[in-house]
Amino acid sequence: MAISEIEIESEQGRLDAEVAAEALEPEAGLLADSDPVGFADAMGDLTRALSRDPLGVASIALRTGTDLGMAGVATALRAAGLAAEPAIWADRRDRRFSDAAWERNPWFFGVQQAYLLWSRSMLELVGAARLDGPEKLKAGFAMQVLVDALAPTNVLAGNPAALRRAAESGGLSVLRGMRNMADDLLHNRGRPRQVDDSGFRVGENLAATPGQVVYRNRLMELIQYEPQTPTVYETPLLLSPPWINKYYVMDLAPQRSFAEWAVQHGHTVFAISYRNPDAAMRDVALDDYLLHGPHTALDVISEITGSPRTNIAALCLGGTLTTMLLAHLAHQGDDRVRSATLLNTLIDFGEPGMLGSFTDPDSVRRLARRMAGSGVLEGTDMALTFDLLRANDLIWNYVASGWLMGEEPPAFDILAWNADSTRMPAAMHSFYLRHCYGENELARGEMELAGTPLDLGRIGAEIYLLAAKEDHIVPWTSAYKATQLFTSPVRFVLSSSGHIAGIVNPPNPKARHWTAEGKPADPNTWLAGATEHQDSWWHDWSAWIAERAGSRREPPLMGSHEHPPLGPAPGTYVHEH
């Protein structure tokens, strides 16, 4: 299908773009302007709220002052060689203060104590302020960004590990750090590099599972992977990725590829690879992604394999779209999807985490004005938001290692994939933010897409719902809420790690997951009764999907007369920038 054919509700998409903007991973672009979500306004609201509560401010100030005095005494005692307990303990998981010098050196001990007490007081002020809704969350987010930025470890004089490295190298580490910083300021939008991607090649050691592109329209390419077993299950498997990044997060490096794992376990696997939108696609709507993405893929897969039904495994935004597709098909009485695996997917947007605070009308209007000019939301803008959500790990950690200590960034496949970002069409982005985050229409049964109402209660496909315990994009407790929306059987599984590492989770000694029978309304009740397994969820999923994949048969041919192979995987769209 050509994009000229992708025009369903495009006029509505243009209207939506004037009043809204989109996000999940798309919500990331809300930091695209100098102040796209009104952080300055939120901080102004915070100041005014605190001015109306002098007693609350005084209480926090008194506590902080008292603790600072105790910290000063403890620092003096340590300088005198005596033992003294700190006034405040650093979180054991906070790697910034893991160096032994923070405990052994009185100077650094005192600096740490002052910083921790100050940062605690700043966050307590936000907590005490009488603010409502997005303003409070925005103020908290902005304050956390400020607190992270002003950590002593972000400058050479306040970083004992960097100072020790400078002494050991005779100052060469400082020179290398200055070189790295200058290079990043000139060539990396002023941000420290997170990854050395020079050794990664898409199609060679990323997205390397052998296959063929068997279908292409101007929105996506469909890849069919070559079989690697003598027989395969009769029900094929479609991988439905998000289009916020390139599809190969589901086909990462060999031995770490979910697509490869599924192929090697006897599935006939197909994967959607979306193109990287440009301004010409500004009016492509979410309807278009549904109809010309997984819906069309199901038609092609059925024609190639002869199977009347298909299993789908979908990630993040691709999982949200898959849920919409299931409801769309159910409304039409179409049961071609046998089961759906939804990985780190948000369906009920009632409690979407910190990113959900950026969907108030003012933020929506600001982003809409920005997108009106370009027609897209840039991937680099989205990447910045995600980095700020975990600034200590994804920004300041690399300031310390790269700029202060002169180290080169690591070569890591997930980070290499993460840097390969894509843009988002304005109309789609707008609709998603407004109707999912803003109104939560999907969970409330009020959304209409591609001309059909979406009622999740009509979905008959069985659901495998996976969330990651440390996910900062889709909080697992929010992902769990989908268990209450489906009337079909649901298996909920909780993985260790975060949004991406929880998915790229092949069997390894550190992998863990939790399972439990039943689906109580409270996710913490579910977790309290869950069993922990020292294993990857990939094994659990393999057993589950095998029971829903039919009997074994000879592998189908690659492509068909109607859909002949167009070229080897990973195709052409994945290389677009």
Coordinates of C-alpha atoms in Angstrom, one line a residue:
M1 CA 0.0 0.0 0.0
A2 CA 1.3 3.5 -0.8
I3 CA 1.0 6.2 1.7
S4 CA -1.4 7.9 -0.6
E5 CA -3.7 5.0 0.3
I6 CA -3.1 5.6 4.0
E7 CA -5.6 8.4 4.5
I8 CA -8.2 7.1 6.9
E9 CA -9.2 9.9 9.2
S10 CA -6.2 11.9 8.1
E11 CA -8.2 15.1 8.4
Q12 CA -9.1 14.2 12.0
G13 CA -5.4 13.6 12.5
R14 CA -4.6 17.1 11.4
L15 CA -7.2 18.5 13.7
D16 CA -5.9 16.4 16.6
A17 CA -2.3 17.6 15.9
E18 CA -3.4 21.1 16.6
V19 CA -4.6 20.4 20.1
A20 CA -2.7 17.3 21.3
A21 CA 0.5 15.3 21.1
E22 CA 1.5 11.8 21.7
A23 CA 3.8 9.7 24.0
L24 CA 4.7 6.5 25.8
E25 CA 7.8 6.2 24.3
P26 CA 6.2 9.0 22.1
E27 CA 5.6 11.0 25.2
A28 CA 9.3 11.5 25.2
G29 CA 9.2 14.4 22.9
L30 CA 7.5 16.6 25.5
L31 CA 10.9 18.0 26.3
A32 CA 11.5 18.9 22.7
D33 CA 11.2 22.6 23.2
S34 CA 12.9 24.8 25.7
D35 CA 10.1 24.2 28.1
P36 CA 7.5 22.1 26.3
V37 CA 5.6 20.8 29.4
G38 CA 5.7 23.9 31.5
F39 CA 8.4 23.1 34.0
A40 CA 8.9 26.8 34.7
D41 CA 5.2 27.2 35.4
A42 CA 5.3 24.2 37.6
M43 CA 8.2 25.5 39.6
G44 CA 6.4 28.9 39.8
D45 CA 3.4 27.1 41.2
L46 CA 5.7 25.3 43.7
T47 CA 7.1 28.6 44.9
R48 CA 3.7 30.1 45.3
A49 CA 2.4 27.0 47.1
L50 CA 5.3 27.0 49.5
S51 CA 4.9 30.7 50.2
R52 CA 1.4 29.9 51.5
D53 CA 2.7 27.3 53.9
P54 CA 5.5 29.0 55.9
L55 CA 5.1 26.6 58.8
G56 CA 5.7 23.6 56.5
V57 CA 8.7 25.2 55.0
A58 CA 10.1 26.1 58.4
S59 CA 9.6 22.6 59.6
I60 CA 11.6 21.1 56.7
A61 CA 14.3 23.8 57.1
L62 CA 14.6 23.2 60.9
R63 CA 15.0 19.4 60.4
T64 CA 17.6 20.0 57.6
G65 CA 19.5 22.5 59.7
T66 CA 19.6 20.2 62.7
D67 CA 20.8 17.3 60.5
L68 CA 23.4 19.5 58.9
G69 CA 24.7 20.4 62.3
M70 CA 24.9 16.7 63.2
A71 CA 26.7 16.0 59.9
G72 CA 29.2 18.7 60.7
V73 CA 29.9 17.2 64.1
A74 CA 30.3 13.7 62.5
T75 CA 32.7 15.2 59.9
A76 CA 34.8 16.8 62.5
L77 CA 35.0 13.7 64.6
R78 CA 36.1 11.7 61.5
A79 CA 38.7 14.3 60.7
A80 CA 40.0 13.7 64.3
G81 CA 40.2 10.0 63.6
L82 CA 37.2 9.1 65.6
A83 CA 34.2 7.0 64.5
A84 CA 30.9 8.8 63.9
E85 CA 27.6 7.8 62.3
P86 CA 26.4 9.8 59.3
A87 CA 23.4 12.0 59.7
I88 CA 22.0 10.5 56.5
W89 CA 22.9 7.3 54.7
A90 CA 23.4 7.1 51.0
D91 CA 21.2 4.5 49.2
R92 CA 23.3 1.4 48.8
R93 CA 22.1 1.2 45.2
D94 CA 23.4 4.7 44.5
R95 CA 26.6 4.0 42.5
R96 CA 27.7 7.7 42.7
F97 CA 28.7 7.1 46.3
S98 CA 30.1 3.6 46.1
D99 CA 33.8 4.7 46.2
A100 CA 35.4 4.0 49.6
A101 CA 36.6 7.6 49.8
W102 CA 33.1 8.8 50.7
E103 CA 33.4 6.9 53.9
R104 CA 37.1 7.1 54.6
N105 CA 38.0 10.7 53.6
P106 CA 36.4 13.3 56.0
W107 CA 36.3 16.0 53.3
F108 CA 34.3 13.8 50.9
F109 CA 32.2 12.5 53.8
G110 CA 31.2 16.0 54.6
V111 CA 30.4 16.9 51.0
Q112 CA 28.3 13.8 50.6
Q113 CA 26.4 14.5 53.8
A114 CA 25.7 18.1 52.8
Y115 CA 24.5 17.1 49.3
L116 CA 22.3 14.3 50.5
L117 CA 20.6 16.4 53.2
W118 CA 20.1 19.3 50.7
S119 CA 18.6 17.0 48.1
R120 CA 16.3 15.4 50.6
S121 CA 15.0 18.8 51.7
M122 CA 14.4 19.9 48.1
L123 CA 12.3 16.8 47.4
E124 CA 10.5 17.2 50.8
L125 CA 9.5 20.7 49.8
V126 CA 7.8 19.3 46.7
G127 CA 6.1 16.7 48.7
A128 CA 4.8 19.2 51.2
A129 CA 3.5 21.7 48.6
R130 CA -0.2 21.8 48.1
L131 CA -0.2 21.2 44.4
D132 CA -2.5 19.0 42.4
G133 CA -2.1 16.6 39.5
P134 CA 0.5 17.3 36.8
E135 CA 1.8 20.5 38.4
K136 CA 3.0 18.5 41.4
L137 CA 4.5 15.7 39.3
K138 CA 6.2 18.2 37.0
A139 CA 7.6 20.1 39.9
G140 CA 8.9 16.9 41.4
F141 CA 10.4 15.8 38.1
A142 CA 12.1 19.2 37.5
M143 CA 13.4 19.2 41.1
Q144 CA 14.8 15.7 40.7
V145 CA 16.6 16.8 37.5
L146 CA 18.1 19.7 39.3
V147 CA 19.1 17.6 42.3
D148 CA 20.8 15.0 40.0
A149 CA 22.6 17.7 38.0
L150 CA 24.1 19.3 41.1
A151 CA 25.6 16.1 42.6
P152 CA 29.2 16.6 43.6
T153 CA 30.2 13.6 41.5
N154 CA 29.4 15.5 38.3
V155 CA 32.5 17.7 38.7
L156 CA 36.2 16.7 39.0
A157 CA 36.8 18.2 42.4
G158 CA 33.8 16.3 43.9
N159 CA 34.5 12.9 42.3
P160 CA 37.2 11.0 44.3
A161 CA 37.4 8.2 41.7
A162 CA 38.1 10.7 38.9
L163 CA 40.7 12.5 41.0
R164 CA 42.4 9.2 41.8
R165 CA 42.4 8.4 38.1
A166 CA 43.9 11.8 37.3
A167 CA 46.7 11.2 39.8
E168 CA 47.4 7.7 38.5
S169 CA 47.5 8.8 34.9
G170 CA 49.6 11.9 35.5
G171 CA 46.7 14.0 34.3
L172 CA 46.2 12.2 31.0
S173 CA 42.7 11.1 32.0
V174 CA 41.7 14.7 32.4
L175 CA 43.0 15.5 29.0
R176 CA 41.1 12.6 27.5
G177 CA 38.0 13.6 29.3
M178 CA 38.3 17.2 27.9
R179 CA 38.7 15.7 24.4
N180 CA 35.6 13.5 24.9
M181 CA 33.6 16.5 26.2
A182 CA 34.6 18.7 23.3
D183 CA 33.7 15.9 20.8
D184 CA 30.3 15.4 22.4
L185 CA 29.6 19.1 22.5
L186 CA 30.3 19.3 18.8
H187 CA 28.9 16.1 17.5
N188 CA 26.5 14.6 20.1
R189 CA 24.2 17.5 20.8
G190 CA 26.2 18.3 24.0
R191 CA 25.3 15.0 25.6
P192 CA 27.9 12.4 26.8
R193 CA 28.1 9.4 24.6
Q194 CA 26.6 6.3 26.1
V195 CA 27.9 3.7 23.7
D196 CA 30.6 2.8 21.3
D197 CA 28.6 1.6 18.4
S198 CA 31.5 1.4 15.9
G199 CA 31.6 -2.4 16.2
F200 CA 27.9 -3.0 15.5
R201 CA 26.4 -3.5 12.0
V202 CA 22.7 -4.0 11.4
G203 CA 22.4 -7.2 9.4
E204 CA 25.7 -8.5 10.6
N205 CA 25.8 -8.7 14.4
L206 CA 22.5 -6.9 15.0
A207 CA 19.2 -7.9 13.3
A208 CA 21.2 -10.9 12.0
T209 CA 18.7 -13.7 12.1
P210 CA 18.4 -15.0 8.5
G211 CA 15.2 -14.2 6.6
Q212 CA 13.6 -12.5 3.7
V213 CA 11.4 -9.4 3.2
V214 CA 8.2 -10.9 1.8
Y215 CA 6.0 -7.8 1.8
R216 CA 6.5 -4.0 1.7
N217 CA 4.2 -1.0 1.8
R218 CA 5.2 2.6 2.5
L219 CA 4.6 2.1 6.2
M220 CA 6.3 -1.2 6.9
E221 CA 8.3 -4.2 5.7
L222 CA 7.3 -7.7 6.7
I223 CA 10.2 -10.1 7.3
Q224 CA 9.8 -13.9 7.3
Y225 CA 12.6 -15.7 9.1
E226 CA 14.2 -18.9 7.7
P227 CA 13.3 -22.0 9.6
Q228 CA 16.0 -23.6 11.7
T229 CA 14.2 -26.8 12.8
P230 CA 13.1 -29.8 10.7
T231 CA 9.4 -29.2 11.6
V232 CA 7.6 -26.1 12.8
Y233 CA 4.3 -25.4 14.6
E234 CA 1.4 -24.9 12.3
T235 CA 0.4 -21.6 13.8
P236 CA 2.9 -18.8 12.8
L237 CA 4.1 -16.1 15.1
L238 CA 4.1 -12.3 14.2
L239 CA 6.4 -10.0 16.1
S240 CA 4.8 -6.5 16.5
P241 CA 7.5 -4.0 17.6
P242 CA 7.1 -0.4 18.7
W243 CA 8.0 2.2 16.0
I244 CA 9.7 4.5 18.5
N245 CA 12.9 2.7 17.7
K246 CA 14.0 0.2 15.0
Y247 CA 12.3 -3.2 15.1
Y248 CA 15.4 -5.2 15.9
V249 CA 15.1 -4.8 19.7
M250 CA 13.2 -8.1 19.1
D251 CA 16.1 -9.4 17.0
L252 CA 19.1 -8.1 18.7
A253 CA 22.5 -9.8 18.7
P254 CA 22.8 -13.6 18.1
Q255 CA 22.1 -15.5 21.3
R256 CA 20.2 -12.5 22.6
S257 CA 17.5 -12.3 19.9
F258 CA 13.9 -13.1 20.8
A259 CA 13.2 -13.7 17.2
E260 CA 16.1 -16.2 16.9
W261 CA 14.9 -17.9 20.1
A262 CA 11.4 -18.4 18.7
V263 CA 12.7 -19.7 15.4
Q264 CA 15.0 -22.1 17.1
H265 CA 12.0 -23.4 19.1
G266 CA 10.1 -24.3 16.1
H267 CA 8.0 -21.3 15.2
T268 CA 7.5 -19.8 11.8
V269 CA 8.3 -16.2 12.7
F270 CA 7.5 -13.0 10.9
A271 CA 8.4 -9.5 12.1
I272 CA 7.2 -6.0 11.1
S273 CA 9.9 -3.4 10.4
Y274 CA 8.4 0.1 10.3
R275 CA 9.9 2.9 8.2
N276 CA 11.4 6.0 9.8
P277 CA 8.7 8.7 9.2
D278 CA 9.6 12.1 7.6
A279 CA 7.5 15.3 7.1
A280 CA 5.7 13.7 4.2
M281 CA 4.1 11.3 6.6
R282 CA 2.8 14.0 9.0
D283 CA -0.8 12.9 8.5
V284 CA -0.3 9.2 9.0
A285 CA -2.7 8.3 11.8
L286 CA -2.9 5.5 14.4
D287 CA -5.6 4.0 12.2
D288 CA -3.0 3.6 9.4
Y289 CA -0.6 1.9 11.7
L290 CA -3.3 -0.6 12.7
L291 CA -4.6 -1.3 9.2
H292 CA -1.4 -1.2 7.2
G293 CA 0.8 -2.6 9.9
P294 CA -0.3 -5.8 11.8
H295 CA -3.7 -6.1 10.1
T296 CA -2.0 -6.3 6.7
A297 CA 0.7 -8.5 8.1
L298 CA -1.9 -11.0 9.2
D299 CA -3.3 -11.1 5.7
V300 CA 0.1 -11.8 4.2
I301 CA 1.1 -14.4 6.8
S302 CA -2.1 -16.3 6.2
E303 CA -1.6 -16.3 2.4
I304 CA 2.1 -17.5 2.7
T305 CA 1.6 -20.2 5.4
G306 CA -2.0 -21.3 4.7
S307 CA -2.7 -21.0 8.5
P308 CA -6.1 -19.4 9.3
R309 CA -4.7 -18.2 12.7
T310 CA -1.6 -16.4 13.9
N311 CA 0.0 -15.8 17.3
I312 CA 1.3 -12.3 18.0
A313 CA 4.1 -11.2 20.3
A314 CA 4.2 -7.4 20.7
L315 CA 6.4 -4.9 22.6
C316 CA 5.4 -1.7 24.3
L317 CA 3.6 0.6 21.9
G318 CA 3.4 -2.3 19.5
G319 CA 1.5 -4.1 22.3
T320 CA -0.9 -1.3 22.7
L321 CA -1.6 -1.4 19.0
T322 CA -2.0 -5.1 19.1
T323 CA -4.6 -4.8 21.8
M324 CA -6.4 -2.3 19.6
L325 CA -6.2 -4.7 16.7
L326 CA -7.6 -7.5 18.8
A327 CA -10.6 -5.4 19.7
H328 CA -11.0 -4.2 16.1
L329 CA -11.0 -7.8 14.9
A330 CA -13.4 -8.9 17.7
H331 CA -15.9 -6.2 16.6
Q332 CA -15.9 -7.7 13.1
G333 CA -16.2 -11.3 14.4
D334 CA -12.7 -12.1 13.2
D335 CA -10.8 -14.6 15.4
R336 CA -7.7 -15.0 13.3
V337 CA -5.4 -14.2 16.3
R338 CA -5.0 -17.3 18.4
S339 CA -3.0 -15.6 21.3
A340 CA -1.3 -12.4 22.0
T341 CA 1.9 -11.9 24.0
L342 CA 2.1 -8.3 25.3
L343 CA 5.5 -7.3 26.6
N344 CA 5.9 -4.2 28.8
T345 CA 2.7 -2.8 27.4
L346 CA 0.5 -0.1 28.8
I347 CA -3.2 -0.6 28.1
D348 CA -4.8 1.1 31.1
F349 CA -3.3 4.6 31.2
G350 CA -5.0 5.6 34.4
E351 CA -1.7 5.4 36.3
P352 CA 1.0 5.6 33.6
G353 CA 3.9 6.8 35.9
M354 CA 5.9 10.0 35.6
L355 CA 5.5 10.3 31.9
G356 CA 1.7 10.5 32.3
S357 CA 2.1 13.8 34.1
F358 CA 3.1 15.5 30.8
T359 CA -0.3 15.1 29.1
D360 CA -2.2 18.1 30.5
P361 CA -3.8 20.4 28.0
D362 CA -1.0 23.1 28.3
S363 CA 1.7 20.5 27.5
V364 CA -0.3 19.1 24.7
R365 CA -0.7 22.5 23.0
R366 CA 3.0 23.4 23.4
L367 CA 4.1 20.2 21.7
A368 CA 1.4 20.5 19.0
R369 CA 2.8 23.9 18.1
R370 CA 6.3 22.4 17.7
M371 CA 5.2 19.5 15.6
A372 CA 3.0 21.7 13.4
G373 CA 6.2 23.0 11.8
S374 CA 8.2 19.8 11.3
G375 CA 5.3 17.3 10.9
V376 CA 7.2 14.8 13.1
L377 CA 8.6 14.4 16.6
E378 CA 12.4 13.8 16.4
G379 CA 13.8 10.7 17.9
T380 CA 16.7 12.6 19.5
D381 CA 14.1 14.7 21.4
M382 CA 12.4 11.6 22.7
A383 CA 15.8 10.0 23.7
L384 CA 16.5 13.0 25.9
T385 CA 13.3 12.5 27.9
F386 CA 14.1 8.9 28.6
D387 CA 17.6 9.8 29.7
L388 CA 16.3 12.4 32.1
L389 CA 14.0 9.8 33.7
R390 CA 17.1 8.0 34.8
A391 CA 19.6 10.8 34.6
N392 CA 22.0 9.4 37.1
D393 CA 22.4 6.2 35.0
L394 CA 21.9 7.5 31.5
I395 CA 23.5 11.0 31.7
W396 CA 25.6 11.7 34.7
N397 CA 27.2 8.3 34.9
Y398 CA 28.7 8.9 31.4
V399 CA 29.7 12.5 32.4
A400 CA 31.7 10.9 35.2
S401 CA 33.2 8.1 33.1
G402 CA 33.7 9.9 29.8
W403 CA 34.3 13.6 30.7
L404 CA 35.9 13.3 34.1
M405 CA 37.8 10.1 33.8
G406 CA 38.5 10.0 30.1
E407 CA 37.0 6.6 29.5
E408 CA 35.5 5.4 26.2
P409 CA 31.9 4.4 26.3
P410 CA 31.1 0.6 26.4
A411 CA 30.2 -1.4 23.3
F412 CA 26.7 -2.7 24.3
D413 CA 24.1 -3.9 21.9
I414 CA 21.1 -2.5 23.7
L415 CA 22.6 0.9 23.9
A416 CA 23.6 0.7 20.2
W417 CA 20.0 -0.1 19.4
N418 CA 18.7 2.6 21.7
A419 CA 20.8 5.2 19.8
D420 CA 19.2 4.2 16.5
S421 CA 16.0 6.2 17.2
T422 CA 13.2 7.1 14.8
R423 CA 10.8 9.9 14.4
M424 CA 7.0 9.9 15.0
P425 CA 4.3 11.2 12.7
A426 CA 2.5 14.2 14.1
A427 CA -1.1 13.0 13.6
M428 CA -0.4 9.5 15.1
H429 CA 1.6 11.0 18.0
S430 CA -1.2 13.5 18.7
F431 CA -4.0 11.0 18.7
Y432 CA -2.1 8.6 20.9
L433 CA -1.4 11.1 23.6
R434 CA -4.8 12.7 23.6
H435 CA -6.9 9.5 23.5
C436 CA -4.7 7.1 25.5
Y437 CA -2.9 9.2 28.1
G438 CA -5.3 12.1 28.2
E439 CA -8.6 10.3 28.2
N440 CA -7.7 6.7 28.8
E441 CA -10.3 5.8 26.2
L442 CA -8.9 2.3 25.4
A443 CA -9.3 1.0 29.0
R444 CA -12.7 2.8 29.4
G445 CA -14.1 1.2 26.2
E446 CA -14.6 4.6 24.6
M447 CA -12.0 4.5 21.8
E448 CA -12.9 4.2 18.1
L449 CA -10.3 3.3 15.6
A450 CA -10.5 2.5 11.9
G451 CA -14.2 2.9 12.1
T452 CA -14.9 0.4 14.9
P453 CA -15.4 0.8 18.6
L454 CA -12.8 -1.0 20.7
D455 CA -14.3 -3.1 23.4
L456 CA -11.6 -5.1 25.2
G457 CA -14.2 -7.3 26.8
R458 CA -15.0 -8.8 23.4
I459 CA -11.4 -10.1 22.8
G460 CA -11.3 -13.9 22.8
A461 CA -7.6 -14.4 22.2
E462 CA -5.6 -15.7 25.2
I463 CA -3.1 -13.2 26.6
Y464 CA 0.4 -13.6 27.9
L465 CA 1.1 -10.3 29.8
L466 CA 4.7 -9.6 30.8
A467 CA 6.0 -6.7 32.8
A468 CA 9.5 -5.8 34.1
K469 CA 10.0 -5.1 37.8
E470 CA 12.3 -2.1 37.3
D471 CA 10.6 -0.6 34.2
H472 CA 10.6 3.2 34.4
I473 CA 8.7 3.6 31.1
V474 CA 5.8 1.2 31.8
P475 CA 5.6 0.7 35.6
W476 CA 4.8 -3.0 36.2
T477 CA 2.0 -2.1 38.5
S478 CA 0.4 -0.1 35.7
A479 CA 0.9 -2.8 33.2
Y480 CA -0.7 -5.3 35.6
K481 CA -4.0 -3.3 35.5
A482 CA -4.6 -4.8 32.1
T483 CA -5.4 -8.2 33.8
Q484 CA -8.6 -6.6 34.9
L485 CA -9.7 -5.5 31.4
F486 CA -9.5 -8.8 29.5
T487 CA -12.3 -11.4 29.9
S488 CA -10.2 -14.0 28.0
P489 CA -7.6 -16.1 29.9
V490 CA -4.6 -14.0 31.0
R491 CA -1.2 -15.2 32.3
F492 CA 0.7 -12.4 34.0
V493 CA 4.5 -12.8 34.4
L494 CA 6.9 -10.4 36.1
S495 CA 10.5 -10.2 34.8
S496 CA 13.5 -8.8 36.5
S497 CA 15.4 -5.8 35.0
G498 CA 13.9 -2.8 33.2
H499 CA 12.0 -1.8 30.1
I500 CA 14.4 -3.3 27.5
A501 CA 16.7 -5.6 29.5
G502 CA 13.6 -7.3 30.9
I503 CA 12.7 -8.3 27.3
V504 CA 16.2 -9.0 26.0
N505 CA 16.4 -11.6 28.7
P506 CA 17.8 -14.9 27.4
P507 CA 18.6 -17.6 29.9
N508 CA 21.5 -16.5 32.1
P509 CA 22.5 -16.8 35.8
K510 CA 21.0 -13.4 36.7
A511 CA 17.6 -13.9 35.1
R512 CA 14.6 -14.1 37.3
H513 CA 10.8 -14.0 36.9
W514 CA 7.7 -14.4 39.1
T515 CA 4.5 -16.3 38.3
A516 CA 1.3 -16.8 40.2
E517 CA -2.2 -18.2 39.6
G518 CA -5.1 -15.8 39.6
K519 CA -5.3 -12.1 38.9
P520 CA -6.3 -10.1 42.0
A521 CA -7.1 -6.5 41.5
D522 CA -4.1 -5.3 43.6
P523 CA -0.7 -6.0 41.8
N524 CA 1.1 -6.1 45.2
T525 CA -1.3 -8.8 46.3
W526 CA -0.4 -10.7 43.2
L527 CA 3.3 -10.3 43.9
A528 CA 3.0 -11.3 47.6
G529 CA 1.6 -14.7 46.4
A530 CA 3.9 -15.1 43.4
T531 CA 6.7 -17.7 43.1
E532 CA 10.1 -16.5 42.2
H533 CA 12.0 -18.5 39.5
Q534 CA 15.8 -18.3 39.0
D535 CA 15.4 -18.4 35.2
S536 CA 14.5 -16.3 32.2
W537 CA 10.8 -15.8 31.4
W538 CA 11.7 -17.0 27.9
H539 CA 11.4 -20.6 29.1
D540 CA 8.0 -20.0 30.7
W541 CA 6.8 -18.3 27.5
S542 CA 8.1 -21.1 25.2
A543 CA 6.0 -23.7 27.1
W544 CA 3.0 -21.4 27.1
I545 CA 3.1 -20.5 23.4
A546 CA 3.8 -24.1 22.4
E547 CA 0.4 -25.1 23.8
R548 CA -1.2 -22.5 21.5
A549 CA 0.8 -23.1 18.3
G550 CA -0.9 -26.3 17.0
S551 CA 0.8 -29.5 15.8
R552 CA 4.1 -29.7 13.9
R553 CA 4.5 -29.7 10.1
E554 CA 7.1 -29.1 7.5
P555 CA 8.2 -25.5 7.3
P556 CA 6.4 -23.4 4.7
L557 CA 8.3 -21.9 1.8
M558 CA 9.8 -18.5 2.1
G559 CA 7.3 -16.2 0.6
S560 CA 4.8 -17.3 -2.0
H561 CA 3.8 -16.7 -5.6
E562 CA 1.7 -13.7 -4.5
H563 CA 4.3 -12.5 -2.0
P564 CA 7.7 -13.5 -3.4
P565 CA 10.9 -12.6 -1.4
L566 CA 11.9 -9.0 -2.1
G567 CA 15.4 -9.2 -0.6
P568 CA 17.2 -10.5 2.5
A569 CA 16.5 -9.4 6.0
P570 CA 16.7 -7.0 7.7
G571 CA 15.4 -5.2 4.7
T572 CA 15.7 -1.5 3.7
Y573 CA 13.6 0.4 6.1
V574 CA 15.8 -0.4 9.0
H575 CA 18.6 1.5 7.5
E576 CA 16.7 4.7 7.1
H577 CA 17.9 7.7 9.1

